Amino acid sequence: MNLDTAAPPLWDYDLIADRLRGPGWAFLPNGLDTALALDLLQDLHQLPDDQWRQAGIGRRQDHHTNDLIRRDAICWLDGRSSAQQRYLATTDALRLELNRRLLLGLFDYECHYARYGSGAFYRKHLDAFRGRSNRVLTTVTYLNPDWQPDNGGELLIYDLDDTELARVQPSLGAMVIFLSEDFPHEVLAANRNRFSIAGWFRRNNSTADWVDPAR
Ligand code: OGA
Ligand code: MN
């Protein structure tokens, strides 16, 4: 990966680390550089239809689709375009800075574009279950210019007692970062297409009979 092409991160790493130590989640209204967010949106629009998959739930042998739970389509980022490379370089810098401050031992980041068509939702869920996943930190990055409050599509974040903590509009460049095991969240239906990048920083749980990473 060519790190020279990385967009300069606008992130205040100390602030993000403080928020993750404290409440365990952070909202960055201007988390991603606007030019990079627009390049990612263009990149996503250029993907051929056959690159998109109906999103599923569960991992490995448990993986299946369930359109009562989620109705988005996804495409994994693999660095195939300059925009993807710049995004992955930026999140890798974040990974190293958070490891330095929080000693999380994050070794990897996996992420996918998500397309929620009008009416699509993702019911309340956790991205990781204690002791059963190597997903440590979730990031969600939004790619929707001119999002209006009456477009819907908010991300609702809860604590483990089901108290609502935040409602985030999926506006271009906004980002949310949270501890994957601690915050149930859901995506409300929108009345227009809604695009995001959902990503996970992971810890290496490899053992003698289990090799990470695996999706
Ligand atoms: C997910 C997810 C939230 C969003 O993909 O796991 O919760 O706002 N996405 O797109
Ligand atoms: Mn999620």
PDB file of C-alpha atoms and ligand atoms in Angstrom:
ATOM      1  CA  MET A   1       0.000   0.000   0.000  1.00  0.00           C
ATOM      2  CA  ASN A   2       1.338   3.426  -0.900  1.00  0.00           C
ATOM      3  CA  LEU A   3       1.179   5.493   2.267  1.00  0.00           C
ATOM      4  CA  ASP A   4       2.080   8.670   0.332  1.00  0.00           C
ATOM      5  CA  THR A   5      -1.459   8.728  -1.021  1.00  0.00           C
ATOM      6  CA  ALA A   6      -3.030   8.713   2.454  1.00  0.00           C
ATOM      7  CA  ALA A   7      -5.313  11.652   3.150  1.00  0.00           C
ATOM      8  CA  PRO A   8      -4.005  13.588   6.118  1.00  0.00           C
ATOM      9  CA  PRO A   9      -6.069  12.368   9.059  1.00  0.00           C
ATOM     10  CA  LEU A  10      -8.087  15.091  10.739  1.00  0.00           C
ATOM     11  CA  TRP A  11      -8.331  12.957  13.828  1.00  0.00           C
ATOM     12  CA  ASP A  12      -7.370  14.054  17.281  1.00  0.00           C
ATOM     13  CA  TYR A  13      -6.071  10.659  18.400  1.00  0.00           C
ATOM     14  CA  ASP A  14      -5.830  11.706  22.055  1.00  0.00           C
ATOM     15  CA  LEU A  15      -9.477  12.729  22.069  1.00  0.00           C
ATOM     16  CA  ILE A  16     -10.627   9.505  20.394  1.00  0.00           C
ATOM     17  CA  ALA A  17      -8.575   7.436  22.857  1.00  0.00           C
ATOM     18  CA  ASP A  18     -10.063   9.396  25.781  1.00  0.00           C
ATOM     19  CA  ARG A  19     -13.597   8.768  24.558  1.00  0.00           C
ATOM     20  CA  LEU A  20     -12.908   5.049  24.087  1.00  0.00           C
ATOM     21  CA  ARG A  21     -11.453   4.839  27.600  1.00  0.00           C
ATOM     22  CA  GLY A  22     -14.420   6.767  29.000  1.00  0.00           C
ATOM     23  CA  PRO A  23     -17.875   6.086  27.606  1.00  0.00           C
ATOM     24  CA  GLY A  24     -16.432   3.632  25.096  1.00  0.00           C
ATOM     25  CA  TRP A  25     -17.719   5.343  21.991  1.00  0.00           C
ATOM     26  CA  ALA A  26     -16.921   8.467  19.975  1.00  0.00           C
ATOM     27  CA  PHE A  27     -18.822  10.492  17.379  1.00  0.00           C
ATOM     28  CA  LEU A  28     -16.689  12.442  14.902  1.00  0.00           C
ATOM     29  CA  PRO A  29     -19.005  14.735  12.890  1.00  0.00           C
ATOM     30  CA  ASN A  30     -16.201  15.544  10.430  1.00  0.00           C
ATOM     31  CA  GLY A  31     -14.248  12.329  10.875  1.00  0.00           C
ATOM     32  CA  LEU A  32     -13.282  11.776   7.261  1.00  0.00           C
ATOM     33  CA  ASP A  33     -11.855  14.336   4.874  1.00  0.00           C
ATOM     34  CA  THR A  34     -14.657  15.459   2.509  1.00  0.00           C
ATOM     35  CA  ALA A  35     -12.616  14.889  -0.667  1.00  0.00           C
ATOM     36  CA  LEU A  36     -11.823  11.322   0.381  1.00  0.00           C
ATOM     37  CA  ALA A  37     -15.456  10.671   1.373  1.00  0.00           C
ATOM     38  CA  LEU A  38     -16.597  11.854  -2.076  1.00  0.00           C
ATOM     39  CA  ASP A  39     -13.932   9.730  -3.806  1.00  0.00           C
ATOM     40  CA  LEU A  40     -15.145   6.687  -1.857  1.00  0.00           C
ATOM     41  CA  LEU A  41     -18.723   7.417  -2.852  1.00  0.00           C
ATOM     42  CA  GLN A  42     -17.666   7.608  -6.505  1.00  0.00           C
ATOM     43  CA  ASP A  43     -15.655   4.392  -6.104  1.00  0.00           C
ATOM     44  CA  LEU A  44     -18.686   2.637  -4.653  1.00  0.00           C
ATOM     45  CA  HIS A  45     -20.938   3.847  -7.488  1.00  0.00           C
ATOM     46  CA  GLN A  46     -18.482   2.409 -10.017  1.00  0.00           C
ATOM     47  CA  LEU A  47     -18.629  -1.097  -8.563  1.00  0.00           C
ATOM     48  CA  PRO A  48     -20.310  -3.572 -10.921  1.00  0.00           C
ATOM     49  CA  ASP A  49     -23.583  -5.016  -9.626  1.00  0.00           C
ATOM     50  CA  ASP A  50     -22.092  -8.471  -9.225  1.00  0.00           C
ATOM     51  CA  GLN A  51     -19.675  -7.173  -6.565  1.00  0.00           C
ATOM     52  CA  TRP A  52     -22.543  -6.515  -4.148  1.00  0.00           C
ATOM     53  CA  ARG A  53     -23.896  -9.257  -1.886  1.00  0.00           C
ATOM     54  CA  GLN A  54     -26.988  -9.382   0.250  1.00  0.00           C
ATOM     55  CA  ALA A  55     -25.553  -8.856   3.739  1.00  0.00           C
ATOM     56  CA  GLY A  56     -25.755 -11.734   6.188  1.00  0.00           C
ATOM     57  CA  ILE A  57     -25.549 -12.306   9.921  1.00  0.00           C
ATOM     58  CA  GLY A  58     -23.272 -14.645  11.870  1.00  0.00           C
ATOM     59  CA  ARG A  59     -19.793 -15.667  10.879  1.00  0.00           C
ATOM     60  CA  ARG A  60     -18.157 -18.658   9.261  1.00  0.00           C
ATOM     61  CA  GLN A  61     -20.452 -21.708   9.346  1.00  0.00           C
ATOM     62  CA  ASP A  62     -23.196 -19.710  11.109  1.00  0.00           C
ATOM     63  CA  HIS A  63     -23.405 -17.171   8.302  1.00  0.00           C
ATOM     64  CA  HIS A  64     -26.822 -16.719   6.682  1.00  0.00           C
ATOM     65  CA  THR A  65     -29.062 -13.962   5.362  1.00  0.00           C
ATOM     66  CA  ASN A  66     -32.205 -12.869   7.181  1.00  0.00           C
ATOM     67  CA  ASP A  67     -34.174 -10.018   5.690  1.00  0.00           C
ATOM     68  CA  LEU A  68     -36.169  -9.534   8.892  1.00  0.00           C
ATOM     69  CA  ILE A  69     -32.915  -8.456  10.560  1.00  0.00           C
ATOM     70  CA  ARG A  70     -30.952  -6.649   7.875  1.00  0.00           C
ATOM     71  CA  ARG A  71     -31.589  -5.567   4.307  1.00  0.00           C
ATOM     72  CA  ASP A  72     -28.390  -3.896   3.190  1.00  0.00           C
ATOM     73  CA  ALA A  73     -26.053  -5.038   0.420  1.00  0.00           C
ATOM     74  CA  ILE A  74     -22.305  -5.058   1.032  1.00  0.00           C
ATOM     75  CA  CYS A  75     -18.986  -5.120  -0.801  1.00  0.00           C
ATOM     76  CA  TRP A  76     -15.694  -5.685   1.077  1.00  0.00           C
ATOM     77  CA  LEU A  77     -12.918  -3.154   0.520  1.00  0.00           C
ATOM     78  CA  ASP A  78      -9.683  -4.724  -0.715  1.00  0.00           C
ATOM     79  CA  GLY A  79      -7.650  -1.700  -1.804  1.00  0.00           C
ATOM     80  CA  ARG A  80      -8.569  -2.109  -5.482  1.00  0.00           C
ATOM     81  CA  SER A  81      -8.818   1.661  -6.037  1.00  0.00           C
ATOM     82  CA  SER A  82      -6.877   4.701  -4.923  1.00  0.00           C
ATOM     83  CA  ALA A  83      -9.810   5.845  -2.765  1.00  0.00           C
ATOM     84  CA  GLN A  84      -9.902   2.481  -0.984  1.00  0.00           C
ATOM     85  CA  GLN A  85      -6.126   2.541  -0.492  1.00  0.00           C
ATOM     86  CA  ARG A  86      -6.293   6.010   1.026  1.00  0.00           C
ATOM     87  CA  TYR A  87      -9.114   4.995   3.344  1.00  0.00           C
ATOM     88  CA  LEU A  88      -7.269   1.841   4.449  1.00  0.00           C
ATOM     89  CA  ALA A  89      -4.046   3.808   5.012  1.00  0.00           C
ATOM     90  CA  THR A  90      -5.967   6.280   7.156  1.00  0.00           C
ATOM     91  CA  THR A  91      -7.599   3.590   9.276  1.00  0.00           C
ATOM     92  CA  ASP A  92      -4.260   1.816   9.620  1.00  0.00           C
ATOM     93  CA  ALA A  93      -2.754   5.002  11.039  1.00  0.00           C
ATOM     94  CA  LEU A  94      -5.672   5.126  13.483  1.00  0.00           C
ATOM     95  CA  ARG A  95      -5.034   1.496  14.444  1.00  0.00           C
ATOM     96  CA  LEU A  96      -1.389   2.205  15.300  1.00  0.00           C
ATOM     97  CA  GLU A  97      -2.199   5.392  17.213  1.00  0.00           C
ATOM     98  CA  LEU A  98      -4.896   3.640  19.269  1.00  0.00           C
ATOM     99  CA  ASN A  99      -2.610   0.675  19.976  1.00  0.00           C
ATOM    100  CA  ARG A 100      -0.010   3.117  21.273  1.00  0.00           C
ATOM    101  CA  ARG A 101      -2.517   4.820  23.595  1.00  0.00           C
ATOM    102  CA  LEU A 102      -4.831   1.996  24.635  1.00  0.00           C
ATOM    103  CA  LEU A 103      -2.683  -1.139  24.268  1.00  0.00           C
ATOM    104  CA  LEU A 104      -5.533  -2.881  22.486  1.00  0.00           C
ATOM    105  CA  GLY A 105      -3.294  -5.114  20.382  1.00  0.00           C
ATOM    106  CA  LEU A 106      -5.304  -4.384  17.231  1.00  0.00           C
ATOM    107  CA  PHE A 107      -3.639  -6.218  14.363  1.00  0.00           C
ATOM    108  CA  ASP A 108      -6.014  -5.832  11.460  1.00  0.00           C
ATOM    109  CA  TYR A 109      -8.936  -3.882  10.019  1.00  0.00           C
ATOM    110  CA  GLU A 110     -11.655  -5.303   7.803  1.00  0.00           C
ATOM    111  CA  CYS A 111     -14.387  -3.178   6.286  1.00  0.00           C
ATOM    112  CA  HIS A 112     -17.165  -3.180   3.724  1.00  0.00           C
ATOM    113  CA  TYR A 113     -19.263  -0.700   1.863  1.00  0.00           C
ATOM    114  CA  ALA A 114     -22.921  -0.985   2.786  1.00  0.00           C
ATOM    115  CA  ARG A 115     -25.816   0.123   0.611  1.00  0.00           C
ATOM    116  CA  TYR A 116     -29.181   0.515   2.289  1.00  0.00           C
ATOM    117  CA  GLY A 117     -31.828   1.043  -0.373  1.00  0.00           C
ATOM    118  CA  SER A 118     -34.879   3.081   0.506  1.00  0.00           C
ATOM    119  CA  GLY A 119     -36.737   1.226   3.307  1.00  0.00           C
ATOM    120  CA  ALA A 120     -33.748  -0.973   4.252  1.00  0.00           C
ATOM    121  CA  PHE A 121     -32.822  -1.334   7.924  1.00  0.00           C
ATOM    122  CA  TYR A 122     -30.579  -3.279  10.271  1.00  0.00           C
ATOM    123  CA  ARG A 123     -32.316  -4.266  13.515  1.00  0.00           C
ATOM    124  CA  LYS A 124     -30.665  -3.835  16.882  1.00  0.00           C
ATOM    125  CA  HIS A 125     -27.558  -6.007  17.183  1.00  0.00           C
ATOM    126  CA  LEU A 126     -24.079  -6.314  18.681  1.00  0.00           C
ATOM    127  CA  ASP A 127     -21.119  -6.622  16.326  1.00  0.00           C
ATOM    128  CA  ALA A 128     -19.245  -8.934  18.701  1.00  0.00           C
ATOM    129  CA  PHE A 129     -20.059 -11.266  21.543  1.00  0.00           C
ATOM    130  CA  ARG A 130     -17.770 -11.438  24.526  1.00  0.00           C
ATOM    131  CA  GLY A 131     -15.172 -14.153  24.139  1.00  0.00           C
ATOM    132  CA  ARG A 132     -16.550 -15.297  20.790  1.00  0.00           C
ATOM    133  CA  SER A 133     -15.106 -12.769  18.397  1.00  0.00           C
ATOM    134  CA  ASN A 134     -11.901 -10.966  17.597  1.00  0.00           C
ATOM    135  CA  ARG A 135     -13.749  -7.779  16.673  1.00  0.00           C
ATOM    136  CA  VAL A 136     -12.694  -5.172  19.206  1.00  0.00           C
ATOM    137  CA  LEU A 137     -13.583  -1.790  17.778  1.00  0.00           C
ATOM    138  CA  THR A 138     -16.303  -0.914  15.273  1.00  0.00           C
ATOM    139  CA  THR A 139     -16.091   2.070  12.950  1.00  0.00           C
ATOM    140  CA  VAL A 140     -18.898   3.365  10.769  1.00  0.00           C
ATOM    141  CA  THR A 141     -18.153   6.049   8.180  1.00  0.00           C
ATOM    142  CA  TYR A 142     -20.923   7.794   6.267  1.00  0.00           C
ATOM    143  CA  LEU A 143     -20.902   8.744   2.605  1.00  0.00           C
ATOM    144  CA  ASN A 144     -24.150  10.675   2.062  1.00  0.00           C
ATOM    145  CA  PRO A 145     -23.984  14.269   0.823  1.00  0.00           C
ATOM    146  CA  ASP A 146     -26.875  16.581   1.744  1.00  0.00           C
ATOM    147  CA  TRP A 147     -28.500  14.168   4.164  1.00  0.00           C
ATOM    148  CA  GLN A 148     -31.659  15.778   5.614  1.00  0.00           C
ATOM    149  CA  PRO A 149     -33.213  14.957   8.995  1.00  0.00           C
ATOM    150  CA  ASP A 150     -36.428  13.828   7.270  1.00  0.00           C
ATOM    151  CA  ASN A 151     -34.475  11.280   5.211  1.00  0.00           C
ATOM    152  CA  GLY A 152     -34.396   9.004   8.301  1.00  0.00           C
ATOM    153  CA  GLY A 153     -31.671   6.342   8.311  1.00  0.00           C
ATOM    154  CA  GLU A 154     -30.251   7.247  11.716  1.00  0.00           C
ATOM    155  CA  LEU A 155     -27.861   4.961  13.568  1.00  0.00           C
ATOM    156  CA  LEU A 156     -29.200   4.470  17.113  1.00  0.00           C
ATOM    157  CA  ILE A 157     -26.603   3.537  19.710  1.00  0.00           C
ATOM    158  CA  TYR A 158     -27.605   1.910  23.027  1.00  0.00           C
ATOM    159  CA  ASP A 159     -25.808   0.774  26.147  1.00  0.00           C
ATOM    160  CA  LEU A 160     -26.056  -2.820  27.366  1.00  0.00           C
ATOM    161  CA  ASP A 161     -29.121  -1.839  29.468  1.00  0.00           C
ATOM    162  CA  ASP A 162     -30.882  -0.680  26.295  1.00  0.00           C
ATOM    163  CA  THR A 163     -30.737   3.010  27.146  1.00  0.00           C
ATOM    164  CA  GLU A 164     -30.460   5.059  23.972  1.00  0.00           C
ATOM    165  CA  LEU A 165     -27.164   6.965  23.942  1.00  0.00           C
ATOM    166  CA  ALA A 166     -27.128   8.660  20.555  1.00  0.00           C
ATOM    167  CA  ARG A 167     -28.872   9.132  17.212  1.00  0.00           C
ATOM    168  CA  VAL A 168     -26.439   9.725  14.402  1.00  0.00           C
ATOM    169  CA  GLN A 169     -27.392  11.047  10.997  1.00  0.00           C
ATOM    170  CA  PRO A 170     -25.416   9.348   8.219  1.00  0.00           C
ATOM    171  CA  SER A 171     -24.016  12.596   6.782  1.00  0.00           C
ATOM    172  CA  LEU A 172     -20.983  12.708   4.494  1.00  0.00           C
ATOM    173  CA  GLY A 173     -17.753  12.348   6.476  1.00  0.00           C
ATOM    174  CA  ALA A 174     -19.366  11.590   9.847  1.00  0.00           C
ATOM    175  CA  MET A 175     -17.849   8.680  11.760  1.00  0.00           C
ATOM    176  CA  VAL A 176     -18.712   6.650  14.806  1.00  0.00           C
ATOM    177  CA  ILE A 177     -16.240   4.462  16.697  1.00  0.00           C
ATOM    178  CA  PHE A 178     -17.233   2.145  19.534  1.00  0.00           C
ATOM    179  CA  LEU A 179     -16.186  -0.947  21.468  1.00  0.00           C
ATOM    180  CA  SER A 180     -17.779  -3.775  19.481  1.00  0.00           C
ATOM    181  CA  GLU A 181     -18.910  -5.857  22.484  1.00  0.00           C
ATOM    182  CA  ASP A 182     -20.500  -3.030  24.476  1.00  0.00           C
ATOM    183  CA  PHE A 183     -22.908  -1.102  22.265  1.00  0.00           C
ATOM    184  CA  PRO A 184     -26.015  -2.570  20.658  1.00  0.00           C
ATOM    185  CA  HIS A 185     -27.034  -0.427  17.703  1.00  0.00           C
ATOM    186  CA  GLU A 186     -29.545  -0.328  14.878  1.00  0.00           C
ATOM    187  CA  VAL A 187     -30.047   1.356  11.532  1.00  0.00           C
ATOM    188  CA  LEU A 188     -33.456   2.908  10.926  1.00  0.00           C
ATOM    189  CA  ALA A 189     -34.995   2.794   7.466  1.00  0.00           C
ATOM    190  CA  ALA A 190     -34.342   5.795   5.236  1.00  0.00           C
ATOM    191  CA  ASN A 191     -36.362   7.174   2.327  1.00  0.00           C
ATOM    192  CA  ARG A 192     -33.350   7.368  -0.011  1.00  0.00           C
ATOM    193  CA  ASN A 193     -30.230   5.297  -0.649  1.00  0.00           C
ATOM    194  CA  ARG A 194     -27.872   5.336   2.325  1.00  0.00           C
ATOM    195  CA  PHE A 195     -24.184   4.482   1.974  1.00  0.00           C
ATOM    196  CA  SER A 196     -21.658   3.708   4.695  1.00  0.00           C
ATOM    197  CA  ILE A 197     -18.434   1.855   5.398  1.00  0.00           C
ATOM    198  CA  ALA A 198     -18.690  -0.486   8.368  1.00  0.00           C
ATOM    199  CA  GLY A 199     -15.317  -1.646   9.676  1.00  0.00           C
ATOM    200  CA  TRP A 200     -13.779  -3.613  12.516  1.00  0.00           C
ATOM    201  CA  PHE A 201     -10.389  -3.480  14.155  1.00  0.00           C
ATOM    202  CA  ARG A 202      -9.482  -6.941  15.264  1.00  0.00           C
ATOM    203  CA  ARG A 203      -7.300  -8.689  17.781  1.00  0.00           C
ATOM    204  CA  ASN A 204      -5.388 -11.794  16.830  1.00  0.00           C
ATOM    205  CA  ASN A 205      -6.921 -14.775  18.616  1.00  0.00           C
ATOM    206  CA  SER A 206      -4.855 -17.392  16.821  1.00  0.00           C
ATOM    207  CA  THR A 207      -4.211 -20.582  18.753  1.00  0.00           C
ATOM    208  CA  ALA A 208      -2.766 -23.967  17.832  1.00  0.00           C
ATOM    209  CA  ASP A 209      -6.029 -25.102  16.225  1.00  0.00           C
ATOM    210  CA  TRP A 210      -7.444 -21.767  15.108  1.00  0.00           C
ATOM    211  CA  VAL A 211      -5.899 -19.282  12.710  1.00  0.00           C
ATOM    212  CA  ASP A 212      -6.967 -15.646  12.510  1.00  0.00           C
ATOM    213  CA  PRO A 213      -7.870 -13.716  10.524  1.00  0.00           C
ATOM    214  CA  ALA A 214     -11.081 -15.291   9.238  1.00  0.00           C
ATOM    215  CA  ARG A 215     -14.267 -13.523   8.286  1.00  0.00           C
TER     216      ARG A 215
HETATM  217  C1  OGA B   1     -23.098  -2.910  10.636  1.00  0.00           C
HETATM  218  C2  OGA B   1     -23.761  -1.666  11.106  1.00  0.00           C
HETATM  219  C3  OGA B   1     -24.303   0.663  10.842  1.00  0.00           C
HETATM  220  C4  OGA B   1     -24.524   1.733   9.831  1.00  0.00           C
HETATM  221  O1  OGA B   1     -22.817  -3.038   9.421  1.00  0.00           O
HETATM  222  O2  OGA B   1     -22.824  -3.806  11.485  1.00  0.00           O
HETATM  223  O3  OGA B   1     -24.198  -1.677  12.225  1.00  0.00           O
HETATM  224  O4  OGA B   1     -24.927   2.828  10.271  1.00  0.00           O
HETATM  225  N1  OGA B   1     -23.823  -0.565  10.316  1.00  0.00           N
HETATM  226  O5  OGA B   1     -24.351   1.535   8.618  1.00  0.00           O
HETATM  227 MN    MN B   2     -23.288  -3.271  13.445  1.00  0.00          MN
END
